[in-house]
Coordinates of C-alpha atoms in Angstrom, one line a residue:
X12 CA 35.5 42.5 -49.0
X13 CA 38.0 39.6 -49.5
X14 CA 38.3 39.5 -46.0
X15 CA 34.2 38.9 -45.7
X16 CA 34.7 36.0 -48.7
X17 CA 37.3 34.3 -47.0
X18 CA 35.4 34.5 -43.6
X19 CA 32.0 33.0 -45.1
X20 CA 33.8 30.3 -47.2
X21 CA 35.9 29.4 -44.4
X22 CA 33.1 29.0 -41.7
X23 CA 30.9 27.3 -44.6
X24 CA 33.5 24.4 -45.1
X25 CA 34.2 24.3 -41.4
X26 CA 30.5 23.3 -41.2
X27 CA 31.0 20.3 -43.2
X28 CA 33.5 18.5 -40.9
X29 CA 32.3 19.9 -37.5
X30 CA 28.1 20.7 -36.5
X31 CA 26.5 21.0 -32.8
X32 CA 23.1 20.9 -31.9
X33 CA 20.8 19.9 -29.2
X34 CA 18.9 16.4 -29.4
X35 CA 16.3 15.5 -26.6
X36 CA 18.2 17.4 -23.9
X37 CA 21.7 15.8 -25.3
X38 CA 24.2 17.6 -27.2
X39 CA 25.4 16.1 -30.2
X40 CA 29.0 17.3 -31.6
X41 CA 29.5 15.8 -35.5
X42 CA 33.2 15.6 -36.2
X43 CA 34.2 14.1 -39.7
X44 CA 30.9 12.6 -40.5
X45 CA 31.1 11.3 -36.6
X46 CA 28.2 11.7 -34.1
X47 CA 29.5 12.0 -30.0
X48 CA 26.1 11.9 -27.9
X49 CA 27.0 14.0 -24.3
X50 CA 24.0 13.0 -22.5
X51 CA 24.8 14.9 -19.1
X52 CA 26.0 18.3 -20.4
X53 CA 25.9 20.2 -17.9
X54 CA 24.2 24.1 -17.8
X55 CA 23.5 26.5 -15.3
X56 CA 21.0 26.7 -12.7
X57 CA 19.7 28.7 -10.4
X58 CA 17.1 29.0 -7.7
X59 CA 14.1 26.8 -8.0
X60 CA 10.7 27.9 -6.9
X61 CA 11.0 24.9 -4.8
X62 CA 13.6 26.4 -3.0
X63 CA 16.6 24.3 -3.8
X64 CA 19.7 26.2 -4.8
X65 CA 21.9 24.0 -7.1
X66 CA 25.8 24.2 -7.2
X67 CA 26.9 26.5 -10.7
X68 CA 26.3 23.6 -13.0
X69 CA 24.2 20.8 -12.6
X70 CA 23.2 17.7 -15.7
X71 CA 20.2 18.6 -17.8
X72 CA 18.2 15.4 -16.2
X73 CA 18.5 17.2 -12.7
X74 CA 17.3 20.5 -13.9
X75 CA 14.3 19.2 -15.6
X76 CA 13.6 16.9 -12.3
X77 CA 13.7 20.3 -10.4
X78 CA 11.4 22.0 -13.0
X79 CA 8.3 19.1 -12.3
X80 CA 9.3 19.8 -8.6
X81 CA 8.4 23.5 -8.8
X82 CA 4.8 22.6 -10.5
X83 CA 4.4 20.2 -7.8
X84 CA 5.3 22.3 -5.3
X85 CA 2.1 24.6 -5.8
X86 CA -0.3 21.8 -4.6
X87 CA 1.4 21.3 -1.3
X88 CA 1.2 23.5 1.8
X89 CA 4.0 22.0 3.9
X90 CA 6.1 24.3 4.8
X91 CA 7.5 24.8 8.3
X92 CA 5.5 21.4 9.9
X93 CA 7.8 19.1 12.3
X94 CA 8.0 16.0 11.1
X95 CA 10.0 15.1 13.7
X96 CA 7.9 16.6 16.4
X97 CA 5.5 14.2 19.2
X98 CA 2.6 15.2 17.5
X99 CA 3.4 14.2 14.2
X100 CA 4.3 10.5 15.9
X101 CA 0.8 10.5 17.6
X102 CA -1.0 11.7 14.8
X103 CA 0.6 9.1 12.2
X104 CA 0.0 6.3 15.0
X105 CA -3.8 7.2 14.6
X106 CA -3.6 7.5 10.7
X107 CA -2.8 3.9 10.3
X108 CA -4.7 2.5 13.2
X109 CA -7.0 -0.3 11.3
X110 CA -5.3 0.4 7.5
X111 CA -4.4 -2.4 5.8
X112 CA -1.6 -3.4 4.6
X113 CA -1.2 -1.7 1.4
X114 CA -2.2 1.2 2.6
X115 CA 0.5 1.3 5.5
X116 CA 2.8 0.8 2.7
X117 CA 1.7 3.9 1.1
X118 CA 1.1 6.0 3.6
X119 CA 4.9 5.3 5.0
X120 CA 6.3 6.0 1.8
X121 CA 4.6 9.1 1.0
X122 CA 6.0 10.7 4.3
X123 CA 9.2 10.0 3.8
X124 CA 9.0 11.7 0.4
X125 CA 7.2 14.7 2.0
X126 CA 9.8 14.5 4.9
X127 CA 12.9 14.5 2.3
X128 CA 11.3 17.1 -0.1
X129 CA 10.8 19.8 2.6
X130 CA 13.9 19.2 4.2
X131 CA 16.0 19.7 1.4
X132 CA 13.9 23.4 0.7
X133 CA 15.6 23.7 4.1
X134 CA 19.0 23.4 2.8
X135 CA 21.2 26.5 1.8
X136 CA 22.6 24.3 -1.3
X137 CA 21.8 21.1 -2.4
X138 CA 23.8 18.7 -4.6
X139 CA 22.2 16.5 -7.7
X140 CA 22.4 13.4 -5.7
X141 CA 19.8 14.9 -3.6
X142 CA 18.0 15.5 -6.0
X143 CA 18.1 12.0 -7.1
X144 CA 17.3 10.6 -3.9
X145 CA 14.3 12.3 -4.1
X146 CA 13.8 10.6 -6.8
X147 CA 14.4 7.4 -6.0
X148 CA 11.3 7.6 -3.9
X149 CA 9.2 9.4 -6.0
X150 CA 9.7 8.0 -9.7
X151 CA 7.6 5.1 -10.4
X152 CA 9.2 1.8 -11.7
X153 CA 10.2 1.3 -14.9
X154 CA 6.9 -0.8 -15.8
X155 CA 4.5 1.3 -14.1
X156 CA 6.1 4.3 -16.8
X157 CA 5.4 1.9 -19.6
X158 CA 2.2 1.4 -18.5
X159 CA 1.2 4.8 -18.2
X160 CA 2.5 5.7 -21.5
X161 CA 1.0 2.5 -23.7
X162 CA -2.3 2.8 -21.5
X163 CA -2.7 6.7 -21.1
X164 CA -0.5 9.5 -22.6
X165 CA -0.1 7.7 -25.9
X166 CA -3.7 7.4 -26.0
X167 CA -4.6 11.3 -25.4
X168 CA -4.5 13.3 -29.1
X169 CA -5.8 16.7 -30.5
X170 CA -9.1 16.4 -32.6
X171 CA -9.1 20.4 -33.6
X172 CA -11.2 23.0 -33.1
X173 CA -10.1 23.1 -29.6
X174 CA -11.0 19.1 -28.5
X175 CA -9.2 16.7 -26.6
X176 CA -9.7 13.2 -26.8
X177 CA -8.8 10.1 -24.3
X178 CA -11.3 7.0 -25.4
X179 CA -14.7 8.4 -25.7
X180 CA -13.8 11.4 -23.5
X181 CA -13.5 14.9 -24.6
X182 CA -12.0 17.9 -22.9
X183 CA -11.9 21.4 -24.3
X184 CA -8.2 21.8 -23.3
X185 CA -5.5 19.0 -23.1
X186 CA -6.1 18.6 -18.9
X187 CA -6.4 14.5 -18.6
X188 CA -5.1 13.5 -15.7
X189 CA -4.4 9.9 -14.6
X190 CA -5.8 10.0 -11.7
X191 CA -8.8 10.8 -13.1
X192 CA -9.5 9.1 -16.7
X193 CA -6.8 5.6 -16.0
X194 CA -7.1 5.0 -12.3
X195 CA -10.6 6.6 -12.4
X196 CA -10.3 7.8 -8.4
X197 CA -9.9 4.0 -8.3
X198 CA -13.6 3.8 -7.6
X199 CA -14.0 0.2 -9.5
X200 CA -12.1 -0.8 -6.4
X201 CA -15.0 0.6 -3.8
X202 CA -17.1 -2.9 -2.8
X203 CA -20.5 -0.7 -2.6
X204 CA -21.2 0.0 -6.5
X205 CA -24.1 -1.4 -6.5
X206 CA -25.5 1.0 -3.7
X207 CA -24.2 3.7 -5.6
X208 CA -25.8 2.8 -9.0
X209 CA -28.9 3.9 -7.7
X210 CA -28.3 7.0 -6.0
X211 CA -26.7 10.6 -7.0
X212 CA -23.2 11.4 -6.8
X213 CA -21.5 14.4 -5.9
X214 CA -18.5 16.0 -7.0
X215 CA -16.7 18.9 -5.3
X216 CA -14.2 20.7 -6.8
X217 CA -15.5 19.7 -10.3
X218 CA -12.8 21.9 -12.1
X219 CA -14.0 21.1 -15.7
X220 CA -16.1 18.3 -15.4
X221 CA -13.6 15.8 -16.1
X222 CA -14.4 13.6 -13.0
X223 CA -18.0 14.1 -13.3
X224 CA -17.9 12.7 -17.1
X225 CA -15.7 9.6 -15.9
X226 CA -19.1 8.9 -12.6
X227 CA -22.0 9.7 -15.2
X228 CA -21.2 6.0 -15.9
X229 CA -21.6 4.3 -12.8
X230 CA -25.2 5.7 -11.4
X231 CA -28.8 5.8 -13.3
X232 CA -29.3 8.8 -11.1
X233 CA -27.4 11.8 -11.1
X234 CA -24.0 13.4 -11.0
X235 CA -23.6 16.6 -9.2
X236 CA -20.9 19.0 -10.1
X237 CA -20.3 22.0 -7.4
X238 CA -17.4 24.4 -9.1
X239 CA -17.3 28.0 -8.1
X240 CA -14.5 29.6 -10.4
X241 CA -15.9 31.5 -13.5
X242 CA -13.3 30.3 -15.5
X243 CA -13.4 27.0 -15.2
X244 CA -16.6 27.0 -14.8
X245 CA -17.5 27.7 -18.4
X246 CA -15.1 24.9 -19.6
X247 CA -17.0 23.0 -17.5
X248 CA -19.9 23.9 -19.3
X249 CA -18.3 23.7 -22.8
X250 CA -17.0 19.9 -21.3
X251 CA -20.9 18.4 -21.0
X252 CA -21.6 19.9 -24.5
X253 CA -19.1 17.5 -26.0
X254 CA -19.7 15.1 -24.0
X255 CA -23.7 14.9 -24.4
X256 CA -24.4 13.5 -20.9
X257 CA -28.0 14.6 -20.0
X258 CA -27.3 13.0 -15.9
X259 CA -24.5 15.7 -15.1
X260 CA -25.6 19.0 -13.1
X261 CA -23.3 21.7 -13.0
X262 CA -23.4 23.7 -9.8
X263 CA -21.9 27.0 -9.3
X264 CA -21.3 27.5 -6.2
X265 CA -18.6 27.2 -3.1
X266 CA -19.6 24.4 -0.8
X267 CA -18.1 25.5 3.0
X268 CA -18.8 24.7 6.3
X269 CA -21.4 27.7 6.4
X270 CA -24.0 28.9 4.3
X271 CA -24.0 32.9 3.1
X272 CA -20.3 33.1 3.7
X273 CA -18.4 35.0 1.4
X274 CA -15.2 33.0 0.2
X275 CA -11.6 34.3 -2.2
X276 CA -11.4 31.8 -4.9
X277 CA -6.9 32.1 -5.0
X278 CA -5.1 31.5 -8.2
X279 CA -6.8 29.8 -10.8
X280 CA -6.8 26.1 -13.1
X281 CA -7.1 22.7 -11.1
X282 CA -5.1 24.6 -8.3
X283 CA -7.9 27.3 -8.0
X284 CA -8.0 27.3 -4.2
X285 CA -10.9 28.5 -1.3
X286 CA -10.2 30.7 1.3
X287 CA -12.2 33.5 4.4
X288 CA -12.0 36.7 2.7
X289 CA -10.1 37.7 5.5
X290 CA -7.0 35.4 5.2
X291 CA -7.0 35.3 0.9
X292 CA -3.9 35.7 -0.9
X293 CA -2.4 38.4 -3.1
X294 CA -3.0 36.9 -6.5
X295 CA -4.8 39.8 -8.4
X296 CA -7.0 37.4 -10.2
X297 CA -9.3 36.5 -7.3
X298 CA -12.8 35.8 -7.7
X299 CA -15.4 35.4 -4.7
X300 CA -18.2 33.3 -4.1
X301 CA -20.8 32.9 -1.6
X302 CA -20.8 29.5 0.0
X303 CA -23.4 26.9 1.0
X304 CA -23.3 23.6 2.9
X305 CA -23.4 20.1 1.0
X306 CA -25.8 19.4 3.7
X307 CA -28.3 22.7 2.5
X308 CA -27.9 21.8 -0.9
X309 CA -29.1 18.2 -0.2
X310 CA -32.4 18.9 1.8
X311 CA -33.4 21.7 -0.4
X312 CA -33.1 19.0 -3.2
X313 CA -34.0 15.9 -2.0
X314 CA -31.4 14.2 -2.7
X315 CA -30.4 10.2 -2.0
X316 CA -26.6 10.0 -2.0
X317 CA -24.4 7.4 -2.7
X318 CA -21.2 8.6 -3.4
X319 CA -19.0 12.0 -2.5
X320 CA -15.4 12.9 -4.1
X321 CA -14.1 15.9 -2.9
X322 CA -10.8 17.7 -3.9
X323 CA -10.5 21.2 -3.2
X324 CA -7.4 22.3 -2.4
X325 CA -6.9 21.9 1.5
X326 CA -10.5 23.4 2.2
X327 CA -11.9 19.5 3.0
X328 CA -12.3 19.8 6.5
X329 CA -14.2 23.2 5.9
X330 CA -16.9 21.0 3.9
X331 CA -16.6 18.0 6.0
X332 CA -18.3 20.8 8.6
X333 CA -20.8 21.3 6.1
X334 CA -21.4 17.9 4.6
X335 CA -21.5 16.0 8.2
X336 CA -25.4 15.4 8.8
X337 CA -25.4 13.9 5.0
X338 CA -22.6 11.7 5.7
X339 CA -23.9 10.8 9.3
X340 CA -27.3 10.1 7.7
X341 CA -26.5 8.6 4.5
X342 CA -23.4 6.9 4.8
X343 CA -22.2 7.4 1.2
X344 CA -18.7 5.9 -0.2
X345 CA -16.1 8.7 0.1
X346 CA -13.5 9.6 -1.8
X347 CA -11.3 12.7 -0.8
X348 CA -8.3 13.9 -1.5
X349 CA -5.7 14.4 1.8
X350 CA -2.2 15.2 0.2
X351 CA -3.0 19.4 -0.2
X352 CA -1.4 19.8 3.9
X353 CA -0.6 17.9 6.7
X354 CA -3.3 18.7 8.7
X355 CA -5.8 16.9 6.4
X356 CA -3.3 13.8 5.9
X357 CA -3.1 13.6 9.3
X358 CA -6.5 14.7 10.4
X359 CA -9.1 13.7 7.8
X360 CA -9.6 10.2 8.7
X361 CA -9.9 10.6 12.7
X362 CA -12.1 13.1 12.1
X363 CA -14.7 10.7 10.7
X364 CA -13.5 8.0 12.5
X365 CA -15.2 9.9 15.6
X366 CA -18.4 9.8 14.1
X367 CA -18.4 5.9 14.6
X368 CA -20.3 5.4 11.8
X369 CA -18.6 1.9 10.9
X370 CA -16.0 3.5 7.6
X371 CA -13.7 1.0 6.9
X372 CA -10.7 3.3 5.3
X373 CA -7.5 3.0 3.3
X374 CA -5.1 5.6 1.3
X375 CA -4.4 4.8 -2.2
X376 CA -1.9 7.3 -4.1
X377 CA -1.2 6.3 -8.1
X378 CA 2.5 5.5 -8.5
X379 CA 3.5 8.0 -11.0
X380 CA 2.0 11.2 -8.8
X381 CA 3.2 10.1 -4.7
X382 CA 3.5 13.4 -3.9
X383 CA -0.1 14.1 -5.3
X384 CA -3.3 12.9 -5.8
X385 CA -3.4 10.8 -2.0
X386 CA -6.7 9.9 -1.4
X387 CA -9.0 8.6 1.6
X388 CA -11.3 6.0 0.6
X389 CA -14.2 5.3 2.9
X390 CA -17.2 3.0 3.1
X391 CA -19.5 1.8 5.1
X392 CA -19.8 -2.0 3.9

């Protein structure tokens, strides 16, 4: 019993001169009424889903710069591609033929972050400087961060009842993305707006209708939304309530390269990707849709298009097959995203380069997401 006194009374006075905690990834040691910040503690890691196997102990920064590498790491389909192969330097060659600039510039330094991503999931072990490398290309600069932060993610904030707000948007779960709701696909930058103000729009791979809210302002027409997951389909859904836009149609349905196909809709969330039913993935949560082409939907409709943004998970060149007569006949302003494998980095733009249907194209990736979020603008001026 005296023992158990002495015990408690020691450790409580032992408290008073001496206390450690963890403060925003630091630990903090108080000796004497004394704080001592240790901002690189170091802590075990282990093997990422990105591949990368650390050495026992590695500083809390690297760890959590491995952790937004393994979300990444989902989007892309990289694996195993040569970046150092002939075809890789004949296909890049044709990429940037007739880019600007700017879009050079971009396209250079998104492939050396590709190239020195996968090559260190190559590596048995790597060490943080890696790590930081990788970082040096990827990390936006210090006033793009404050930028995003006073202009964006301060901005976002919980209303209740299960409603997001950015501005005048509203989402029914906490998914704005930059891309989207700051940069806005970067479509005040297209130089055909006024074409598109009087014609529909059409938006593949609507998720929850968070693009599709963001376009509802810049045509008098309408905004077709395709989306083909049940899930995300009724957020969708639950999205145009709050948002009270009467010129949004929601569309379920997969758009593919043939019509009456049966498609695997694989995982789920912004990442919910298309695949044959043959060749879909072992995720138990698969859904499956039957598909028509953009170019079916449009005749049956009628419709007058001005404008098609399409991001759905590597499956673009499937409804580029599908979409081609609209495009060939209508000429809309494109915007698609080419980051989800190399094949449609590479392969995207000559593809409707050999239409010769006079695109003028560039690539434009937001600074704080250069491994995601590449897109192909295209218009016919």
């Amino acid at each position: 019993m005296l023992r158990f006194i002495w015990g408690k009374s020691y450790m409580s006075i032992l408290h008073k001169f001496f206390s450690l905690k963890i403060e925003k990834s630091c630990k903090v040691i108080t000796f004497l009424g004394l704080k001592f910040r240790l901002s690189g503690w170091p802590i075990r890691s282990n093997r990422y889903n990105t591949g990368f196997k650390l050495p026992a102990f590695v500083p809390i920064k690297i760890r959590d710069d491995l952790i937004s590498l393994d979300a990444i790491n989902k989007y892309l389909r990289y694996e195993g591609y040569d970046w150092d192969s002939e075809y890789f330097k004949s296909d890049y060659d044709k990429l940037i033929s007739g880019l600007d600039e700017a879009s050079i510039k971009t396209v250079t330094l998104i492939i050396e972050s590709y190239k020195t991503y996968f090559r260190l999931t190559k590596k048995a072990e790597v060490t943080p400087e890696d790590v930081r490398n990788l970082n040096t290309l990827l990390s936006p600069a210090e006033r793009e961060r404050e930028s995003l932060y006073k202009n964006f993610t301060s901005k976002i904030c919980y209303l209740g009842y299960g409603v997001f707000r950015y501005k005048n948007y509203l989402l029914p779960v906490n998914h704005f993305e930059s891309s989207v709701f700051l940069h806005r696909h970067y479509i005040d930058e297209l130089q055909t707006l006024d074409k598109i103000k009087h014609k529909n729009i059409i938006d593949v791979g609507g998720f929850i209708a968070d693009s599709a809210i963001v376009f509802s302002e810049y045509t008098d027409k309408r905004v077709y939304t395709f989306e083909a997951s049940d899930r995300n389909f009724e957020l969708m859904k639950r999205t145009l309530d709050l948002n009270k836009l009467d010129n949004i149609i929601p569309v379920k349905v997969a758009l593919g390269a043939i019509s009456g196909k049966r498609l695997c809709l694989c995982d789920s969330g912004s990442c919910t990707r298309i695949a044959d039913v043959n060749s879909r993935s072992n995720t138990v949560n698969n859904e499956f849709a039957e598909s028509i082409t953009l170019d079916d939907y449009v005749n049956d409709n009628k419709l007058e298009v001005g404008l098609i943004k399409v991001d759905i998970e590597g499956f673009e060149q499937q409804f580029l097959k599908g979409a081609e007569n609209t495009v060939k006949t209508q000429k809309p302003a494109l915007l698609i995203s080419i980051y989800h494998n190399p094949d449609d980095y590479l392969h995207i733009k000559p593809v409707i380069e050999s239409w010769n249907l006079g695109y003028k194209f560039r690539i434009i990736c937001p600074p704080e997401n250069r491994l995601l979020e590449t897109l192909l603008v295209a218009e016919v001026l």
